[in-house]
Amino acid sequence: MPAPRTLFDKIWDSHLVDRQDDGTCLIYIDRHLVHEVTSPQAFEGLRMTGRTVRRPEATLAVPDHNVPTSGRAQGIDDEESRIQVEQLSKNCDEFGVPLFGMDDVRQGVVHIIGPEQGFTLPGMTIVCGDSHTATHGAFGSLAFGIGTSEVEHVLATQTLIQKPAKNMRITVEGKLPVGVTAKDMVLAIIGKIGTAGGTGYVIEYAGEAIRDLSMEGRMTVCNMSIEGGARAGLIAPDEKTFEYIMGRPMAPKAGAWEQALAYWKTLPSDEGATYDKEIVLKAADIEPQVTWGTSPEDVIPVSAAIPGPDAAPDENKRSAIERSLDYMGLTAGTPISEVPIDTVFIGSCTNGRIEDLREVAAVAKGRKVAENVRAMIVPGSGLVKNQAEEEGLDQIFIEAGFDWREPGCSMCLAMNADKLAPGERCASTSNRNFEGRQGRGGRTHLVSPGMAAAAAVTGRITDVRELS
Amino acid sequence: MDKFDKLTATAAPLPLVNIDTDMIIPKQFLKTIKRTGLSEGLFYELRTDEQGNAKDFVLDEPAYKDAQILVTGDNFGCGSSREHAPWALLDAGIRCIIAPSFADIFYNNCFKNGILPIALPQEQVDLLMDDAGRGSNAVITVDLEKQEITGPDGGTVSFEIDAFRKHCLMNGLDDIGLTMAKGEKIDSFEERRKLSQPWA
């Protein structure tokens, strides 16, 4: 009898094209997502060597990082941003790669549109020149970020040179308390394992609390695997997964659907499969989370106080905490819920899906954004935007005083015009609180969509459960 | 890609943990469609103030302006997959980075650009950090073939590296060329999958 295998092992084995004696493997890549920032040099490399794109139909391109989220009809003001977006169109045209351009309703953040179109499917290998490619692991696909040299490698050969990762399983037992979401869960996980805790691993998320999540919630969890150091996160596909995929434009149709479904059902890890590392959390222990520092591991429950250097296990960590507190303009010992904010950003590949917007609307309804707070909502895609408008969420947002914008990456990384000014403090549903991430000198507190909405209406970090 | 065999150069100390790729090169420098000229943005927010004036930064000190080796803290290169980070380091002359650990994507990106990332236990990095603090006397030698670092006082430390990556780095090999030579294997894989997973 063959040894029991994990979900990762199964996907890996089924994509092995070649294995050298030294253990280096060539693995096949089923799907390649492309955006404007990390692809121009890859296409240029193909051009210089006279190479072509091996499977244009397995490739999908979209501009997202640089696109404006307002006044889009006027085009892009910033010249460099405009050139980069135009270059993507030229490259896609020249190499025959399908593109959802800026004026296409299907345009959006690359990791939102893959699942939305049924481009992302269980059991596949999926790559993109973007570290948040881990998002697609929510479907039980092995999805990870790559650099531009590897983008070129995949365009030319539809493969990558890799060594297998180690297996880690993170089990979240029991049920999440009311008001606690997928975002809080993944922030709590990163707080526990640290920002390098997953380095060298692929994380499989398991347990009742993971199974109970919607596909949107599962994407939020897998998305932030990279913030815990893991290149990929995985969740076993189940009926929820299949239901989400069925009928999407690029999903298998008719006879192929049955065949695909039969295969997808063989993917979950076998009973008795072993992991190189196991972590267990109890869902009931998780509270709404807020980051206080400049690394995603700098996270505490909303009821807690900001830690100080004395909490550090060693000298390196101690100086990191001092540096973070100084950058963030915070004092150790202050309850995090007393920290006032100036800006709220809701959106990104972490929390720019319809369910996230519904969470925001539930808090925003009948309330007003606090004076002196700038609050923007950037839907993950044109289709998410349309759906939110069909459900009337946009009216709730606008009445409450939120700025309802066009889809893109926006203030998650501030490559377009949406950014923080020096010293501005933001409650953000994005994924990174690094120094300068949302604009030079800007201060980011990572939170869930509901917590971001609560901060918007009170003007300070607030436990969303107090508002319901 | 330039070959890497043996490098004798000044090592610069950058004793911070979790240096992310946003810190290595901030977003405003990612709007280029070229691979070159990125040293302008390297560690931009560490080396300039908000008005763009120079701040004290190790790589701008006279003793370290020719540094080709960086000794730094745990989890170097975490965050974004941007290959602009190794491009910027390379453009500034950095060919080798020594740290207790590296983030996976950054580590991988280094090898694609002829940069050697070396992971060593914290205690050994601490010693090399002290060595790197000696300014113009902070010259160390990294010998990839022997997998050995020699400090300014002649002490040596050995390091681990994947055999295939070492081979590619020492010979300056282009991955795509190597894979293209396996074209028949890719063809037959695709043929098999067309039958077993026609939807894929």
Tab-separated table of N, CA, C and O in Angstrom, chain A residues 14-16 18 20 22 24 26 28 30-31 37 40-41 51 54-55 66 78 81 84 124 129-131 145-150 152-153 159 161 163 195-196 199-200 231 259-260 263 297 316 320 323 413-415 422 432 434 436-437 440, chain B residues 16-18 20 22-23 27 30-35 44-46 48-50 55 75 79-84 87 102 104-105 108-109 112-113 122 162 164 174-177 179-180 182 185-187 189-190 193 195-200:
chain	number	residue	atom	x	y	z
A	14	SER	N	1.932	15.021	-8.928
A	14	SER	CA	1.228	15.004	-10.211
A	14	SER	C	1.743	16.096	-11.168
A	14	SER	O	1.269	16.180	-12.299
A	15	HIS	N	2.679	16.892	-10.711
A	15	HIS	CA	3.207	17.935	-11.603
A	15	HIS	C	4.688	17.760	-11.910
A	15	HIS	O	5.319	18.654	-12.481
A	16	LEU	N	5.210	16.614	-11.529
A	16	LEU	CA	6.635	16.380	-11.708
A	16	LEU	C	6.940	16.044	-13.169
A	16	LEU	O	6.468	15.039	-13.696
A	18	ASP	N	10.331	16.283	-14.297
A	18	ASP	CA	11.665	15.686	-14.279
A	18	ASP	C	12.255	15.834	-12.880
A	18	ASP	O	11.966	16.796	-12.170
A	20	GLN	N	16.103	15.489	-11.109
A	20	GLN	CA	17.535	15.209	-11.269
A	20	GLN	C	18.032	14.372	-10.091
A	20	GLN	O	17.382	14.321	-9.049
A	22	ASP	N	20.265	15.067	-8.045
A	22	ASP	CA	20.504	15.873	-6.842
A	22	ASP	C	19.205	16.328	-6.166
A	22	ASP	O	19.229	17.119	-5.221
A	24	THR	N	16.778	18.093	-7.487
A	24	THR	CA	16.160	19.274	-8.101
A	24	THR	C	15.086	18.803	-9.079
A	24	THR	O	15.316	17.901	-9.875
A	26	LEU	N	11.783	19.551	-11.887
A	26	LEU	CA	11.131	20.450	-12.837
A	26	LEU	C	9.640	20.185	-12.684
A	26	LEU	O	9.184	19.049	-12.880
A	28	TYR	N	5.527	21.195	-13.478
A	28	TYR	CA	4.666	21.803	-14.481
A	28	TYR	C	3.765	22.850	-13.828
A	28	TYR	O	3.272	22.653	-12.724
A	30	ASP	N	0.306	24.960	-14.173
A	30	ASP	CA	-0.976	24.958	-14.893
A	30	ASP	C	-1.485	26.347	-15.220
A	30	ASP	O	-2.134	26.557	-16.246
A	31	ARG	N	-1.281	27.272	-14.319
A	31	ARG	CA	-1.879	28.596	-14.497
A	31	ARG	C	-0.874	29.677	-14.111
A	31	ARG	O	-0.201	29.568	-13.081
A	37	VAL	N	3.629	45.088	-12.953
A	37	VAL	CA	4.846	45.524	-12.264
A	37	VAL	C	5.998	44.524	-12.395
A	37	VAL	O	7.145	44.917	-12.575
A	40	PRO	N	7.288	43.242	-17.063
A	40	PRO	CA	7.887	43.834	-18.271
A	40	PRO	C	9.278	43.277	-18.596
A	40	PRO	O	9.578	43.012	-19.763
A	41	GLN	N	10.104	43.083	-17.572
A	41	GLN	CA	11.464	42.589	-17.813
A	41	GLN	C	11.438	41.136	-18.287
A	41	GLN	O	12.350	40.683	-18.979
A	51	ARG	N	12.278	34.001	-27.792
A	51	ARG	CA	11.406	32.943	-27.262
A	51	ARG	C	9.946	33.386	-27.297
A	51	ARG	O	9.649	34.573	-27.376
A	54	ARG	N	4.795	29.731	-24.102
A	54	ARG	CA	4.470	28.354	-24.435
A	54	ARG	C	2.962	28.092	-24.423
A	54	ARG	O	2.444	27.415	-25.302
A	55	ARG	N	2.252	28.568	-23.400
A	55	ARG	CA	0.802	28.335	-23.333
A	55	ARG	C	0.057	29.629	-22.985
A	55	ARG	O	-0.353	29.822	-21.828
A	66	ASN	N	-0.861	49.663	-10.373
A	66	ASN	CA	-0.704	51.082	-10.721
A	66	ASN	C	-1.986	51.806	-11.070
A	66	ASN	O	-1.944	53.005	-11.325
A	78	ASP	N	0.143	59.699	-13.723
A	78	ASP	CA	1.573	59.461	-13.511
A	78	ASP	C	2.165	58.773	-14.747
A	78	ASP	O	1.720	57.710	-15.162
A	81	SER	N	3.667	55.148	-14.300
A	81	SER	CA	2.590	54.172	-14.095
A	81	SER	C	1.886	53.891	-15.419
A	81	SER	O	1.572	52.745	-15.748
A	84	GLN	N	3.930	51.686	-17.683
A	84	GLN	CA	3.958	50.292	-17.250
A	84	GLN	C	2.657	49.566	-17.624
A	84	GLN	O	2.690	48.420	-18.081
A	124	MET	N	-4.310	22.298	-8.957
A	124	MET	CA	-3.419	22.923	-9.944
A	124	MET	C	-2.193	23.534	-9.282
A	124	MET	O	-2.182	23.807	-8.084
A	129	GLY	N	3.956	36.592	-10.431
A	129	GLY	CA	5.052	37.413	-9.909
A	129	GLY	C	4.544	38.298	-8.799
A	129	GLY	O	4.542	39.523	-8.904
A	130	ASP	N	4.061	37.668	-7.738
A	130	ASP	CA	3.444	38.400	-6.635
A	130	ASP	C	3.337	37.468	-5.443
A	130	ASP	O	2.810	36.372	-5.560
A	131	SER	N	3.810	37.923	-4.296
A	131	SER	CA	3.891	37.020	-3.143
A	131	SER	C	2.517	36.604	-2.605
A	131	SER	O	2.412	35.591	-1.925
A	145	GLY	N	4.170	32.762	-5.034
A	145	GLY	CA	4.757	33.911	-5.708
A	145	GLY	C	6.143	33.594	-6.224
A	145	GLY	O	6.871	32.790	-5.644
A	146	ILE	N	6.499	34.242	-7.323
A	146	ILE	CA	7.809	34.040	-7.947
A	146	ILE	C	8.380	35.396	-8.353
A	146	ILE	O	7.654	36.378	-8.453
A	147	GLY	N	9.689	35.426	-8.603
A	147	GLY	CA	10.324	36.643	-9.094
A	147	GLY	C	10.192	36.747	-10.610
A	147	GLY	O	9.671	35.835	-11.264
A	148	THR	N	10.683	37.849	-11.143
A	148	THR	CA	10.518	38.104	-12.576
A	148	THR	C	11.302	37.121	-13.450
A	148	THR	O	10.837	36.743	-14.528
A	149	SER	N	12.487	36.682	-13.005
A	149	SER	CA	13.233	35.683	-13.788
A	149	SER	C	12.411	34.412	-13.922
A	149	SER	O	12.403	33.770	-14.980
A	150	GLU	N	11.706	34.053	-12.840
A	150	GLU	CA	10.865	32.861	-12.905
A	150	GLU	C	9.599	33.105	-13.726
A	150	GLU	O	9.084	32.179	-14.349
A	152	GLU	N	9.585	34.812	-16.397
A	152	GLU	CA	10.086	34.569	-17.761
A	152	GLU	C	10.233	33.065	-18.018
A	152	GLU	O	9.880	32.563	-19.093
A	153	HIS	N	10.711	32.349	-16.999
A	153	HIS	CA	10.895	30.903	-17.115
A	153	HIS	C	9.559	30.202	-17.377
A	153	HIS	O	9.463	29.310	-18.225
A	159	THR	N	7.052	25.668	-16.922
A	159	THR	CA	7.575	24.870	-15.801
A	159	THR	C	8.409	25.776	-14.883
A	159	THR	O	8.732	26.906	-15.243
A	161	ILE	N	11.891	25.308	-11.962
A	161	ILE	CA	12.872	24.460	-11.276
A	161	ILE	C	12.670	24.670	-9.778
A	161	ILE	O	12.730	25.802	-9.296
A	163	LYS	N	12.610	22.688	-5.546
A	163	LYS	CA	12.738	21.535	-4.648
A	163	LYS	C	11.481	21.491	-3.799
A	163	LYS	O	10.906	22.547	-3.506
A	195	THR	N	6.909	35.875	11.724
A	195	THR	CA	6.914	36.204	10.309
A	195	THR	C	7.845	35.308	9.487
A	195	THR	O	7.765	35.271	8.269
A	196	ALA	N	8.719	34.574	10.164
A	196	ALA	CA	9.573	33.614	9.450
A	196	ALA	C	9.205	32.183	9.825
A	196	ALA	O	9.873	31.243	9.398
A	199	THR	N	8.852	29.742	6.899
A	199	THR	CA	9.888	29.703	5.865
A	199	THR	C	10.267	28.253	5.549
A	199	THR	O	10.545	27.478	6.458
A	200	GLY	N	10.251	27.918	4.264
A	200	GLY	CA	10.599	26.560	3.826
A	200	GLY	C	9.429	25.597	3.828
A	200	GLY	O	9.562	24.457	3.398
A	231	ARG	N	5.577	30.205	1.474
A	231	ARG	CA	5.278	30.637	0.106
A	231	ARG	C	3.857	30.268	-0.285
A	231	ARG	O	3.268	30.908	-1.133
A	259	GLN	N	-15.621	14.819	-14.549
A	259	GLN	CA	-14.276	14.231	-14.507
A	259	GLN	C	-13.376	15.025	-13.545
A	259	GLN	O	-12.641	14.417	-12.742
A	260	ALA	N	-13.477	16.334	-13.633
A	260	ALA	CA	-12.672	17.179	-12.752
A	260	ALA	C	-13.073	16.971	-11.287
A	260	ALA	O	-12.232	16.800	-10.411
A	263	TYR	N	-11.735	13.922	-9.734
A	263	TYR	CA	-10.311	14.073	-9.412
A	263	TYR	C	-10.119	14.953	-8.170
A	263	TYR	O	-9.355	14.607	-7.261
A	297	GLU	N	3.883	40.134	12.436
A	297	GLU	CA	3.920	39.354	13.685
A	297	GLU	C	3.707	40.235	14.916
A	297	GLU	O	3.482	39.729	16.009
A	316	ASN	N	18.224	41.478	19.550
A	316	ASN	CA	17.788	41.858	18.196
A	316	ASN	C	16.314	42.233	18.173
A	316	ASN	O	15.902	43.193	17.540
A	320	ALA	N	14.309	45.794	17.602
A	320	ALA	CA	13.251	45.845	16.578
A	320	ALA	C	11.985	46.460	17.173
A	320	ALA	O	11.306	47.272	16.527
A	323	ARG	N	12.469	50.208	17.611
A	323	ARG	CA	12.387	50.867	16.301
A	323	ARG	C	10.929	50.969	15.826
A	323	ARG	O	10.494	51.999	15.326
A	413	LEU	N	-0.372	49.013	-1.256
A	413	LEU	CA	1.064	49.262	-1.431
A	413	LEU	C	1.352	50.661	-1.967
A	413	LEU	O	2.515	51.006	-2.162
A	414	ALA	N	0.285	51.442	-2.201
A	414	ALA	CA	0.467	52.865	-2.507
A	414	ALA	C	1.345	53.118	-3.725
A	414	ALA	O	2.175	54.008	-3.735
A	415	MET	N	1.152	52.304	-4.748
A	415	MET	CA	1.909	52.545	-5.987
A	415	MET	C	1.173	53.520	-6.894
A	415	MET	O	1.755	54.123	-7.772
A	422	PRO	N	3.196	61.377	5.602
A	422	PRO	CA	4.048	61.044	6.743
A	422	PRO	C	3.302	61.256	8.067
A	422	PRO	O	2.648	62.283	8.248
A	432	ARG	N	0.207	44.147	4.884
A	432	ARG	CA	1.567	44.484	5.344
A	432	ARG	C	1.585	45.822	6.053
A	432	ARG	O	1.055	46.803	5.543
A	434	PHE	N	4.586	47.136	6.991
A	434	PHE	CA	6.003	47.518	6.913
A	434	PHE	C	6.148	49.042	6.935
A	434	PHE	O	5.264	49.764	6.478
A	436	GLY	N	6.675	52.486	5.718
A	436	GLY	CA	6.530	53.112	4.404
A	436	GLY	C	5.657	52.373	3.413
A	436	GLY	O	5.473	52.823	2.287
A	437	ARG	N	5.087	51.249	3.814
A	437	ARG	CA	4.341	50.429	2.868
A	437	ARG	C	3.187	51.207	2.215
A	437	ARG	O	2.965	51.138	1.026
A	440	ARG	N	5.361	56.851	2.504
A	440	ARG	CA	6.503	57.117	3.372
A	440	ARG	C	6.077	57.755	4.690
A	440	ARG	O	5.360	58.756	4.689
B	16	LEU	N	19.818	44.780	11.304
B	16	LEU	CA	18.374	44.881	11.548
B	16	LEU	C	17.743	43.536	11.199
B	16	LEU	O	18.172	42.902	10.239
B	17	VAL	N	16.698	43.161	11.953
B	17	VAL	CA	15.989	41.925	11.609
B	17	VAL	C	14.794	42.252	10.706
B	17	VAL	O	14.348	43.394	10.652
B	18	ASN	N	14.321	41.237	10.005
B	18	ASN	CA	13.117	41.368	9.155
B	18	ASN	C	13.210	42.515	8.146
B	18	ASN	O	12.246	43.261	7.966
B	20	ASP	N	12.508	43.947	4.998
B	20	ASP	CA	11.591	43.493	3.956
B	20	ASP	C	11.973	44.102	2.614
B	20	ASP	O	12.771	45.039	2.557
B	22	ASP	N	10.205	45.891	0.702
B	22	ASP	CA	9.784	47.298	0.612
B	22	ASP	C	10.899	48.200	1.130
B	22	ASP	O	11.096	49.306	0.626
B	23	MET	N	11.610	47.722	2.159
B	23	MET	CA	12.698	48.511	2.722
B	23	MET	C	13.904	48.475	1.784
B	23	MET	O	14.613	49.466	1.615
B	27	LYS	N	8.272	51.144	-3.323
B	27	LYS	CA	7.401	50.995	-4.500
B	27	LYS	C	7.631	51.985	-5.623
B	27	LYS	O	7.471	51.645	-6.786
B	30	LEU	N	9.559	50.792	-8.517
B	30	LEU	CA	9.131	49.572	-9.216
B	30	LEU	C	8.440	49.895	-10.531
B	30	LEU	O	7.956	49.011	-11.214
B	31	LYS	N	8.367	51.180	-10.864
B	31	LYS	CA	7.609	51.555	-12.058
B	31	LYS	C	8.440	51.453	-13.322
B	31	LYS	O	7.989	51.808	-14.402
B	32	THR	N	9.659	50.992	-13.175
B	32	THR	CA	10.533	50.871	-14.334
B	32	THR	C	10.177	49.622	-15.145
B	32	THR	O	9.624	48.670	-14.613
B	33	ILE	N	10.515	49.638	-16.412
B	33	ILE	CA	10.361	48.416	-17.204
B	33	ILE	C	11.731	47.820	-17.535
B	33	ILE	O	11.875	46.959	-18.376
B	34	LYS	N	12.763	48.308	-16.816
B	34	LYS	CA	14.138	47.803	-17.014
B	34	LYS	C	14.652	47.100	-15.745
B	34	LYS	O	14.093	47.257	-14.678
B	35	ARG	N	15.739	46.356	-15.908
B	35	ARG	CA	16.364	45.681	-14.768
B	35	ARG	C	17.524	46.485	-14.202
B	35	ARG	O	18.090	46.117	-13.171
B	44	TYR	N	16.233	53.195	0.039
B	44	TYR	CA	16.005	54.632	-0.143
B	44	TYR	C	15.561	55.334	1.138
B	44	TYR	O	16.042	56.419	1.459
B	45	GLU	N	14.633	54.699	1.870
B	45	GLU	CA	14.104	55.383	3.061
B	45	GLU	C	15.051	55.283	4.252
B	45	GLU	O	14.896	56.007	5.221
B	46	LEU	N	16.025	54.385	4.178
B	46	LEU	CA	17.046	54.332	5.233
B	46	LEU	C	18.152	55.339	4.951
B	46	LEU	O	18.840	55.801	5.847
B	48	THR	N	17.845	58.269	2.931
B	48	THR	CA	17.469	59.666	2.699
B	48	THR	C	16.364	60.074	3.679
B	48	THR	O	15.614	59.227	4.156
B	49	ASP	N	16.254	61.382	3.933
B	49	ASP	CA	15.141	61.846	4.752
B	49	ASP	C	13.948	62.153	3.850
B	49	ASP	O	14.010	61.924	2.632
B	50	GLU	N	12.865	62.684	4.436
B	50	GLU	CA	11.652	62.871	3.644
B	50	GLU	C	11.819	63.917	2.540
B	50	GLU	O	11.043	63.955	1.589
B	55	LYS	N	20.944	60.759	4.581
B	55	LYS	CA	21.059	60.500	6.022
B	55	LYS	C	22.298	59.635	6.195
B	55	LYS	O	22.852	59.126	5.235
B	75	ASN	N	15.757	36.745	8.663
B	75	ASN	CA	14.585	36.880	7.773
B	75	ASN	C	14.766	38.013	6.761
B	75	ASN	O	13.826	38.739	6.450
B	79	GLY	N	8.561	39.550	2.646
B	79	GLY	CA	7.540	40.380	2.010
B	79	GLY	C	7.403	40.110	0.525
B	79	GLY	O	7.420	38.964	0.088
B	80	SER	N	7.293	41.177	-0.212
B	80	SER	CA	6.984	41.139	-1.645
B	80	SER	C	7.990	40.307	-2.446
B	80	SER	O	9.162	40.217	-2.100
B	81	SER	N	7.522	39.762	-3.575
B	81	SER	CA	8.366	38.928	-4.442
B	81	SER	C	9.242	39.749	-5.380
B	81	SER	O	9.980	39.190	-6.166
B	82	ARG	N	9.150	41.061	-5.311
B	82	ARG	CA	9.821	41.948	-6.277
B	82	ARG	C	11.292	41.597	-6.489
B	82	ARG	O	12.096	41.668	-5.572
B	83	GLU	N	11.632	41.242	-7.725
B	83	GLU	CA	13.030	40.930	-8.034
B	83	GLU	C	13.849	42.217	-8.134
B	83	GLU	O	15.073	42.184	-8.221
B	84	HIS	N	13.130	43.346	-8.100
B	84	HIS	CA	13.806	44.638	-8.068
B	84	HIS	C	14.735	44.720	-6.858
B	84	HIS	O	15.708	45.486	-6.897
B	87	TRP	N	17.938	43.077	-7.911
B	87	TRP	CA	18.471	43.923	-9.004
B	87	TRP	C	19.115	45.179	-8.437
B	87	TRP	O	20.166	45.619	-8.912
B	102	PHE	N	16.852	33.783	5.397
B	102	PHE	CA	16.310	34.589	4.304
B	102	PHE	C	14.874	34.161	4.045
B	102	PHE	O	14.527	33.001	4.236
B	104	ASP	N	12.019	32.973	1.544
B	104	ASP	CA	12.177	32.028	0.434
B	104	ASP	C	12.270	32.675	-0.949
B	104	ASP	O	13.114	32.308	-1.753
B	105	ILE	N	11.339	33.591	-1.249
B	105	ILE	CA	11.292	34.114	-2.625
B	105	ILE	C	12.528	34.962	-2.911
B	105	ILE	O	13.159	34.842	-3.956
B	108	ASN	N	15.607	32.774	-3.450
B	108	ASN	CA	15.559	32.194	-4.783
B	108	ASN	C	15.930	33.224	-5.855
B	108	ASN	O	16.681	32.932	-6.787
B	109	ASN	N	15.389	34.439	-5.703
B	109	ASN	CA	15.656	35.497	-6.688
B	109	ASN	C	17.145	35.850	-6.759
B	109	ASN	O	17.641	36.225	-7.813
B	112	LYS	N	19.109	33.830	-9.255
B	112	LYS	CA	18.810	34.127	-10.664
B	112	LYS	C	19.611	35.317	-11.153
B	112	LYS	O	19.577	35.667	-12.331
B	113	ASN	N	20.302	35.979	-10.231
B	113	ASN	CA	20.999	37.204	-10.580
B	113	ASN	C	22.479	37.184	-10.188
B	113	ASN	O	23.108	38.236	-10.104
B	122	GLN	N	23.132	32.211	14.037
B	122	GLN	CA	23.189	33.581	14.576
B	122	GLN	C	24.565	33.919	15.164
B	122	GLN	O	25.094	35.010	14.928
B	162	ASP	N	22.827	24.452	-1.676
B	162	ASP	CA	22.293	23.412	-2.543
B	162	ASP	C	23.258	23.175	-3.715
B	162	ASP	O	23.736	24.124	-4.348
B	164	PHE	N	22.951	22.008	-6.781
B	164	PHE	CA	22.574	22.455	-8.127
B	164	PHE	C	22.686	23.976	-8.243
B	164	PHE	O	23.169	24.512	-9.246
B	174	ASP	N	22.113	29.831	-17.281
B	174	ASP	CA	20.785	30.380	-17.493
B	174	ASP	C	19.768	29.249	-17.340
B	174	ASP	O	19.752	28.290	-18.109
B	175	ASP	N	18.901	29.374	-16.327
B	175	ASP	CA	17.897	28.342	-16.039
B	175	ASP	C	17.007	28.023	-17.232
B	175	ASP	O	16.665	26.871	-17.479
B	176	ILE	N	16.606	29.049	-17.950
B	176	ILE	CA	15.655	28.815	-19.046
B	176	ILE	C	16.305	27.945	-20.120
B	176	ILE	O	15.686	27.012	-20.629
B	177	GLY	N	17.569	28.243	-20.410
B	177	GLY	CA	18.290	27.426	-21.383
B	177	GLY	C	18.340	25.966	-20.941
B	177	GLY	O	18.107	25.048	-21.741
B	179	THR	N	16.266	24.389	-18.970
B	179	THR	CA	14.935	23.776	-19.046
B	179	THR	C	14.519	23.534	-20.497
B	179	THR	O	13.917	22.500	-20.802
B	180	MET	N	14.841	24.469	-21.382
B	180	MET	CA	14.486	24.295	-22.796
B	180	MET	C	15.092	22.989	-23.343
B	180	MET	O	14.515	22.341	-24.203
B	182	LYS	N	15.121	20.344	-21.917
B	182	LYS	CA	14.259	19.228	-21.497
B	182	LYS	C	12.894	19.321	-22.184
B	182	LYS	O	11.898	18.797	-21.678
B	185	LYS	N	10.599	16.273	-22.571
B	185	LYS	CA	9.941	15.811	-21.333
B	185	LYS	C	8.701	16.649	-21.045
B	185	LYS	O	7.691	16.141	-20.566
B	186	ILE	N	8.802	17.941	-21.311
B	186	ILE	CA	7.634	18.814	-21.100
B	186	ILE	C	6.535	18.450	-22.098
B	186	ILE	O	5.360	18.339	-21.728
B	187	ASP	N	6.926	18.208	-23.348
B	187	ASP	CA	5.941	17.804	-24.369
B	187	ASP	C	5.182	16.558	-23.929
B	187	ASP	O	3.957	16.499	-24.006
B	189	PHE	N	4.838	15.285	-20.961
B	189	PHE	CA	4.004	15.559	-19.782
B	189	PHE	C	2.674	16.170	-20.227
B	189	PHE	O	1.600	15.761	-19.786
B	190	GLU	N	2.748	17.127	-21.114
B	190	GLU	CA	1.529	17.800	-21.587
B	190	GLU	C	0.614	16.825	-22.338
B	190	GLU	O	-0.615	16.898	-22.195
B	193	ARG	N	-1.194	14.732	-19.784
B	193	ARG	CA	-2.217	15.498	-19.046
B	193	ARG	C	-3.430	15.850	-19.887
B	193	ARG	O	-4.522	15.995	-19.359
B	195	LEU	N	-4.883	13.928	-21.716
B	195	LEU	CA	-5.780	12.775	-21.576
B	195	LEU	C	-6.346	12.678	-20.164
B	195	LEU	O	-7.547	12.486	-19.975
B	196	SER	N	-5.468	12.813	-19.158
B	196	SER	CA	-5.935	12.588	-17.787
B	196	SER	C	-6.696	13.787	-17.209
B	196	SER	O	-7.601	13.612	-16.401
B	197	GLN	N	-6.320	15.002	-17.595
B	197	GLN	CA	-6.982	16.202	-17.051
B	197	GLN	C	-7.248	17.196	-18.179
B	197	GLN	O	-6.620	18.259	-18.239
B	198	PRO	N	-8.187	16.861	-19.046
B	198	PRO	CA	-8.398	17.715	-20.227
B	198	PRO	C	-8.822	19.145	-19.872
B	198	PRO	O	-8.681	20.043	-20.701
B	199	TRP	N	-9.340	19.335	-18.661
B	199	TRP	CA	-9.788	20.688	-18.287
B	199	TRP	C	-8.632	21.582	-17.838
B	199	TRP	O	-8.794	22.785	-17.728
B	200	ALA	N	-7.479	20.984	-17.556
B	200	ALA	CA	-6.404	21.740	-16.903
B	200	ALA	C	-5.609	22.611	-17.894
B	200	ALA	O	-5.588	22.368	-19.060
